[in-house]
Amino acid sequence: MDTKIEQIHAELVRVYEAAVACLKADIAAFIEHGTLPPPERRTEHQWTYPELTVRYAGQERDAVYGRAFGRLVESGTYATTITRPHLFADYVKEQLALLDAEYEIEIAVTRSDQEIPFPYVLDGIGVGSVTPQELATHFPSTELAMIGDEIADGLMVFAENDPKPLALFDGLRTDFSLARLAHYTGTSPAHCQKFILFTNYHRYVDEFVDWAGQQIGQDGYVALAGAGGLFLDETTPNARERLSDTAWRRHQMPAYHLVREDRSGITLVNIGVGPSNAKTITDHLAVLRPEAWLMIGHCGGLRETQRIGDFVLAHAYLRDDKVLDPVLPPEIPLPAIAEVQQALAEAAEIVSGDSGANLKKRMRTGTVVTTDDRNWELRYTASAHRFSLSRAIAIEMESATISAQGYRFRVPYGTLLCVSDKPLHGELKLPGQANRFYEEAIAGHLKIGLQACDLLRAEGDSLHSRKLRAFDEPPFR
């Protein structure tokens, strides 16, 4: 890495850590002795996030126009605030290096005017009898009006002389999500990996943890971290036996991370059922700028020719989830990401050993309906014509939401589902032969998702399709 970029990142670390140390010391003094912070803390911006600024006068070096990110389309000043620069070190340095290699730019780090809310620095500080309201009186608190996705959704309005956004998420939005991730998943955001699998069924967790326990020490994998305090750093057979039963009571969407040192490993999140959960977790995972996320959950098969345990590769979505309608209207199409579709199809061939017509016996491609109604069957007569017009082949409750969030936040997305029942054709989730066939399919389904992650990792920058970029994009991916 270029010395200049390393120095810029080191300055980000210095400014951030100085602000956090100052804020923590002042809070501790207030809690222990009632000492009020001096007024210069705010006037001199001593509690604020570092601001990263890039100034571009319009001179290119050797710009790469085919890449979907790392581009400066017009001259001017670009800026963002940064939190946890150690956590985002690789991301920030990679994005800056791309810009510095291809454009004549000036890069600077200063104190911003965006204050760090006190809840994000309280680790290790006991508040005693002091209430959050008392702390908020004297220290920066979380101002929800200052946190949002206006940049990602193209709603941010800037004055003529304001800097343009350098990234989709600033320090405040990122810290908000990092705290929520720890709460929902029961794991540290530092363990989250760049390739994310979502599921809606616990048995995938068992399969993933068993498989991941055997991978430690191979192919760059160094540890398995998970909800409930799970942490393994050596090869472990039957790792599911180490899972904590308390994770299911304490954490709404427990996560499990097969860790590589460069964070290019695989994270599995059991998001449960419903589009609300799907939106919630992707809202927060997006700030970590993953390389891709894939849904590998269950669905109801809508075609008579499907069997329990068959796979569905989504090429399009009928968005009846409704949860994202205010920010991404359902008439906006979600393009299939070719690199992801090809990886899932190739992974299915590798894992199954089948191809062509033989593979099509087990895997259908087509439109998936995502609904917000768990009991949609009770209103089937109101939906049947709509389903028929869409030529849908499966129905479930999360996939379109996850894909729409990938579209919003520029994260490559895809869906490979497993048919767990066929409610329109009398095949329900009942004990017996069909259920046994379905259970046997879970291991193969998960392996396809894992193999797809390996294939996507090999794609590198080409994975990030220009289909996901808007007209006026921040330079950072």
PDB file of N, CA and C in Angstrom, residues 350-393:
ATOM      1  N   ILE A 350     -21.658 -27.943  -9.649  1.00  0.00           N
ATOM      2  CA  ILE A 350     -20.518 -28.539  -8.951  1.00  0.00           C
ATOM      3  C   ILE A 350     -20.981 -29.442  -7.820  1.00  0.00           C
ATOM      4  N   VAL A 351     -21.921 -28.954  -7.013  1.00  0.00           N
ATOM      5  CA  VAL A 351     -22.363 -29.704  -5.828  1.00  0.00           C
ATOM      6  C   VAL A 351     -23.210 -30.912  -6.220  1.00  0.00           C
ATOM      7  N   SER A 352     -24.106 -30.736  -7.175  1.00  0.00           N
ATOM      8  CA  SER A 352     -25.003 -31.836  -7.546  1.00  0.00           C
ATOM      9  C   SER A 352     -24.365 -32.837  -8.488  1.00  0.00           C
ATOM     10  N   GLY A 353     -23.364 -32.380  -9.246  1.00  0.00           N
ATOM     11  CA  GLY A 353     -22.778 -33.240 -10.259  1.00  0.00           C
ATOM     12  C   GLY A 353     -23.623 -33.331 -11.513  1.00  0.00           C
ATOM     13  N   ASP A 354     -24.728 -32.580 -11.546  1.00  0.00           N
ATOM     14  CA  ASP A 354     -25.625 -32.592 -12.707  1.00  0.00           C
ATOM     15  C   ASP A 354     -25.464 -31.309 -13.512  1.00  0.00           C
ATOM     16  N   SER A 355     -25.906 -31.363 -14.751  1.00  0.00           N
ATOM     17  CA  SER A 355     -25.908 -30.171 -15.589  1.00  0.00           C
ATOM     18  C   SER A 355     -27.011 -30.320 -16.624  1.00  0.00           C
ATOM     19  N   GLY A 356     -27.272 -29.212 -17.321  1.00  0.00           N
ATOM     20  CA  GLY A 356     -28.255 -29.261 -18.399  1.00  0.00           C
ATOM     21  C   GLY A 356     -29.611 -29.752 -17.943  1.00  0.00           C
ATOM     22  N   ALA A 357     -30.192 -30.670 -18.706  1.00  0.00           N
ATOM     23  CA  ALA A 357     -31.546 -31.166 -18.434  1.00  0.00           C
ATOM     24  C   ALA A 357     -31.632 -31.874 -17.094  1.00  0.00           C
ATOM     25  N   ASN A 358     -30.575 -32.579 -16.711  1.00  0.00           N
ATOM     26  CA  ASN A 358     -30.603 -33.289 -15.430  1.00  0.00           C
ATOM     27  C   ASN A 358     -30.674 -32.314 -14.257  1.00  0.00           C
ATOM     28  N   LEU A 359     -29.944 -31.194 -14.356  1.00  0.00           N
ATOM     29  CA  LEU A 359     -29.988 -30.203 -13.283  1.00  0.00           C
ATOM     30  C   LEU A 359     -31.362 -29.541 -13.229  1.00  0.00           C
ATOM     31  N   LYS A 360     -31.979 -29.317 -14.396  1.00  0.00           N
ATOM     32  CA  LYS A 360     -33.280 -28.666 -14.426  1.00  0.00           C
ATOM     33  C   LYS A 360     -34.370 -29.503 -13.772  1.00  0.00           C
ATOM     34  N   LYS A 361     -34.119 -30.805 -13.611  1.00  0.00           N
ATOM     35  CA  LYS A 361     -35.079 -31.643 -12.900  1.00  0.00           C
ATOM     36  C   LYS A 361     -35.161 -31.259 -11.426  1.00  0.00           C
ATOM     37  N   ARG A 362     -34.079 -30.681 -10.896  1.00  0.00           N
ATOM     38  CA  ARG A 362     -34.027 -30.314  -9.474  1.00  0.00           C
ATOM     39  C   ARG A 362     -34.036 -28.815  -9.238  1.00  0.00           C
ATOM     40  N   MET A 363     -33.775 -28.001 -10.263  1.00  0.00           N
ATOM     41  CA  MET A 363     -33.685 -26.569 -10.047  1.00  0.00           C
ATOM     42  C   MET A 363     -34.438 -25.809 -11.129  1.00  0.00           C
ATOM     43  N   ARG A 364     -35.413 -24.994 -10.701  1.00  0.00           N
ATOM     44  CA  ARG A 364     -36.159 -24.146 -11.613  1.00  0.00           C
ATOM     45  C   ARG A 364     -35.662 -22.714 -11.485  1.00  0.00           C
ATOM     46  N   THR A 365     -35.675 -21.962 -12.561  1.00  0.00           N
ATOM     47  CA  THR A 365     -35.385 -20.534 -12.530  1.00  0.00           C
ATOM     48  C   THR A 365     -36.650 -19.776 -12.888  1.00  0.00           C
ATOM     49  N   GLY A 366     -36.834 -18.619 -12.262  1.00  0.00           N
ATOM     50  CA  GLY A 366     -38.024 -17.835 -12.567  1.00  0.00           C
ATOM     51  C   GLY A 366     -38.314 -16.808 -11.500  1.00  0.00           C
ATOM     52  N   THR A 367     -39.573 -16.364 -11.454  1.00  0.00           N
ATOM     53  CA  THR A 367     -39.997 -15.298 -10.556  1.00  0.00           C
ATOM     54  C   THR A 367     -40.399 -15.857  -9.203  1.00  0.00           C
ATOM     55  N   VAL A 368     -39.960 -15.170  -8.161  1.00  0.00           N
ATOM     56  CA  VAL A 368     -40.309 -15.523  -6.785  1.00  0.00           C
ATOM     57  C   VAL A 368     -41.206 -14.431  -6.215  1.00  0.00           C
ATOM     58  N   VAL A 369     -42.305 -14.835  -5.592  1.00  0.00           N
ATOM     59  CA  VAL A 369     -43.186 -13.898  -4.887  1.00  0.00           C
ATOM     60  C   VAL A 369     -42.690 -13.760  -3.448  1.00  0.00           C
ATOM     61  N   THR A 370     -42.468 -12.523  -3.008  1.00  0.00           N
ATOM     62  CA  THR A 370     -42.181 -12.271  -1.601  1.00  0.00           C
ATOM     63  C   THR A 370     -43.365 -11.529  -1.000  1.00  0.00           C
ATOM     64  N   THR A 371     -44.003 -12.137  -0.005  1.00  0.00           N
ATOM     65  CA  THR A 371     -45.205 -11.582   0.598  1.00  0.00           C
ATOM     66  C   THR A 371     -44.955 -11.195   2.047  1.00  0.00           C
ATOM     67  N   ASP A 372     -45.776 -10.279   2.558  1.00  0.00           N
ATOM     68  CA  ASP A 372     -45.711  -9.928   3.981  1.00  0.00           C
ATOM     69  C   ASP A 372     -46.808 -10.631   4.772  1.00  0.00           C
ATOM     70  N   ASP A 373     -47.546 -11.528   4.133  1.00  0.00           N
ATOM     71  CA  ASP A 373     -48.666 -12.219   4.767  1.00  0.00           C
ATOM     72  C   ASP A 373     -48.299 -13.679   4.992  1.00  0.00           C
ATOM     73  N   ARG A 374     -48.035 -14.039   6.246  1.00  0.00           N
ATOM     74  CA  ARG A 374     -47.639 -15.411   6.540  1.00  0.00           C
ATOM     75  C   ARG A 374     -48.723 -16.416   6.164  1.00  0.00           C
ATOM     76  N   ASN A 375     -49.974 -15.979   6.196  1.00  0.00           N
ATOM     77  CA  ASN A 375     -51.086 -16.866   5.858  1.00  0.00           C
ATOM     78  C   ASN A 375     -51.718 -16.463   4.529  1.00  0.00           C
ATOM     79  N   TRP A 376     -50.876 -16.243   3.545  1.00  0.00           N
ATOM     80  CA  TRP A 376     -51.353 -15.820   2.233  1.00  0.00           C
ATOM     81  C   TRP A 376     -52.323 -16.822   1.621  1.00  0.00           C
ATOM     82  N   GLU A 377     -52.212 -18.097   2.015  1.00  0.00           N
ATOM     83  CA  GLU A 377     -53.082 -19.131   1.445  1.00  0.00           C
ATOM     84  C   GLU A 377     -54.561 -18.843   1.716  1.00  0.00           C
ATOM     85  N   LEU A 378     -54.839 -18.135   2.832  1.00  0.00           N
ATOM     86  CA  LEU A 378     -56.226 -17.876   3.189  1.00  0.00           C
ATOM     87  C   LEU A 378     -56.869 -16.848   2.262  1.00  0.00           C
ATOM     88  N   ARG A 379     -56.057 -16.152   1.482  1.00  0.00           N
ATOM     89  CA  ARG A 379     -56.571 -15.165   0.524  1.00  0.00           C
ATOM     90  C   ARG A 379     -56.138 -15.547  -0.893  1.00  0.00           C
ATOM     91  N   TYR A 380     -56.050 -16.839  -1.140  1.00  0.00           N
ATOM     92  CA  TYR A 380     -55.514 -17.300  -2.418  1.00  0.00           C
ATOM     93  C   TYR A 380     -56.332 -16.805  -3.602  1.00  0.00           C
ATOM     94  N   THR A 381     -57.650 -16.789  -3.480  1.00  0.00           N
ATOM     95  CA  THR A 381     -58.461 -16.376  -4.632  1.00  0.00           C
ATOM     96  C   THR A 381     -58.190 -14.926  -5.026  1.00  0.00           C
ATOM     97  N   ALA A 382     -57.730 -14.098  -4.058  1.00  0.00           N
ATOM     98  CA  ALA A 382     -57.396 -12.714  -4.373  1.00  0.00           C
ATOM     99  C   ALA A 382     -56.022 -12.583  -5.019  1.00  0.00           C
ATOM    100  N   SER A 383     -55.203 -13.638  -4.906  1.00  0.00           N
ATOM    101  CA  SER A 383     -53.825 -13.574  -5.398  1.00  0.00           C
ATOM    102  C   SER A 383     -53.568 -14.448  -6.616  1.00  0.00           C
ATOM    103  N   ALA A 384     -54.427 -15.414  -6.866  1.00  0.00           N
ATOM    104  CA  ALA A 384     -54.131 -16.434  -7.877  1.00  0.00           C
ATOM    105  C   ALA A 384     -53.872 -15.825  -9.250  1.00  0.00           C
ATOM    106  N   HIS A 385     -54.715 -14.880  -9.662  1.00  0.00           N
ATOM    107  CA  HIS A 385     -54.526 -14.294 -10.987  1.00  0.00           C
ATOM    108  C   HIS A 385     -53.209 -13.527 -11.071  1.00  0.00           C
ATOM    109  N   ARG A 386     -52.883 -12.788 -10.005  1.00  0.00           N
ATOM    110  CA  ARG A 386     -51.621 -12.032  -9.962  1.00  0.00           C
ATOM    111  C   ARG A 386     -50.422 -12.966 -10.049  1.00  0.00           C
ATOM    112  N   PHE A 387     -50.464 -14.052  -9.295  1.00  0.00           N
ATOM    113  CA  PHE A 387     -49.371 -15.027  -9.350  1.00  0.00           C
ATOM    114  C   PHE A 387     -49.240 -15.619 -10.749  1.00  0.00           C
ATOM    115  N   SER A 388     -50.371 -15.906 -11.358  1.00  0.00           N
ATOM    116  CA  SER A 388     -50.341 -16.490 -12.694  1.00  0.00           C
ATOM    117  C   SER A 388     -49.764 -15.516 -13.713  1.00  0.00           C
ATOM    118  N   LEU A 389     -50.164 -14.245 -13.639  1.00  0.00           N
ATOM    119  CA  LEU A 389     -49.637 -13.245 -14.574  1.00  0.00           C
ATOM    120  C   LEU A 389     -48.126 -13.098 -14.434  1.00  0.00           C
ATOM    121  N   SER A 390     -47.617 -13.225 -13.220  1.00  0.00           N
ATOM    122  CA  SER A 390     -46.175 -13.050 -12.989  1.00  0.00           C
ATOM    123  C   SER A 390     -45.374 -14.285 -13.379  1.00  0.00           C
ATOM    124  N   ARG A 391     -46.070 -15.395 -13.637  1.00  0.00           N
ATOM    125  CA  ARG A 391     -45.422 -16.686 -13.921  1.00  0.00           C
ATOM    126  C   ARG A 391     -44.544 -17.138 -12.755  1.00  0.00           C
ATOM    127  N   ALA A 392     -44.952 -16.794 -11.540  1.00  0.00           N
ATOM    128  CA  ALA A 392     -44.154 -17.122 -10.359  1.00  0.00           C
ATOM    129  C   ALA A 392     -44.035 -18.626 -10.167  1.00  0.00           C
ATOM    130  N   ILE A 393     -42.898 -19.043  -9.651  1.00  0.00           N
ATOM    131  CA  ILE A 393     -42.675 -20.468  -9.391  1.00  0.00           C
ATOM    132  C   ILE A 393     -42.500 -20.764  -7.906  1.00  0.00           C
TER     133      ILE A 393
END
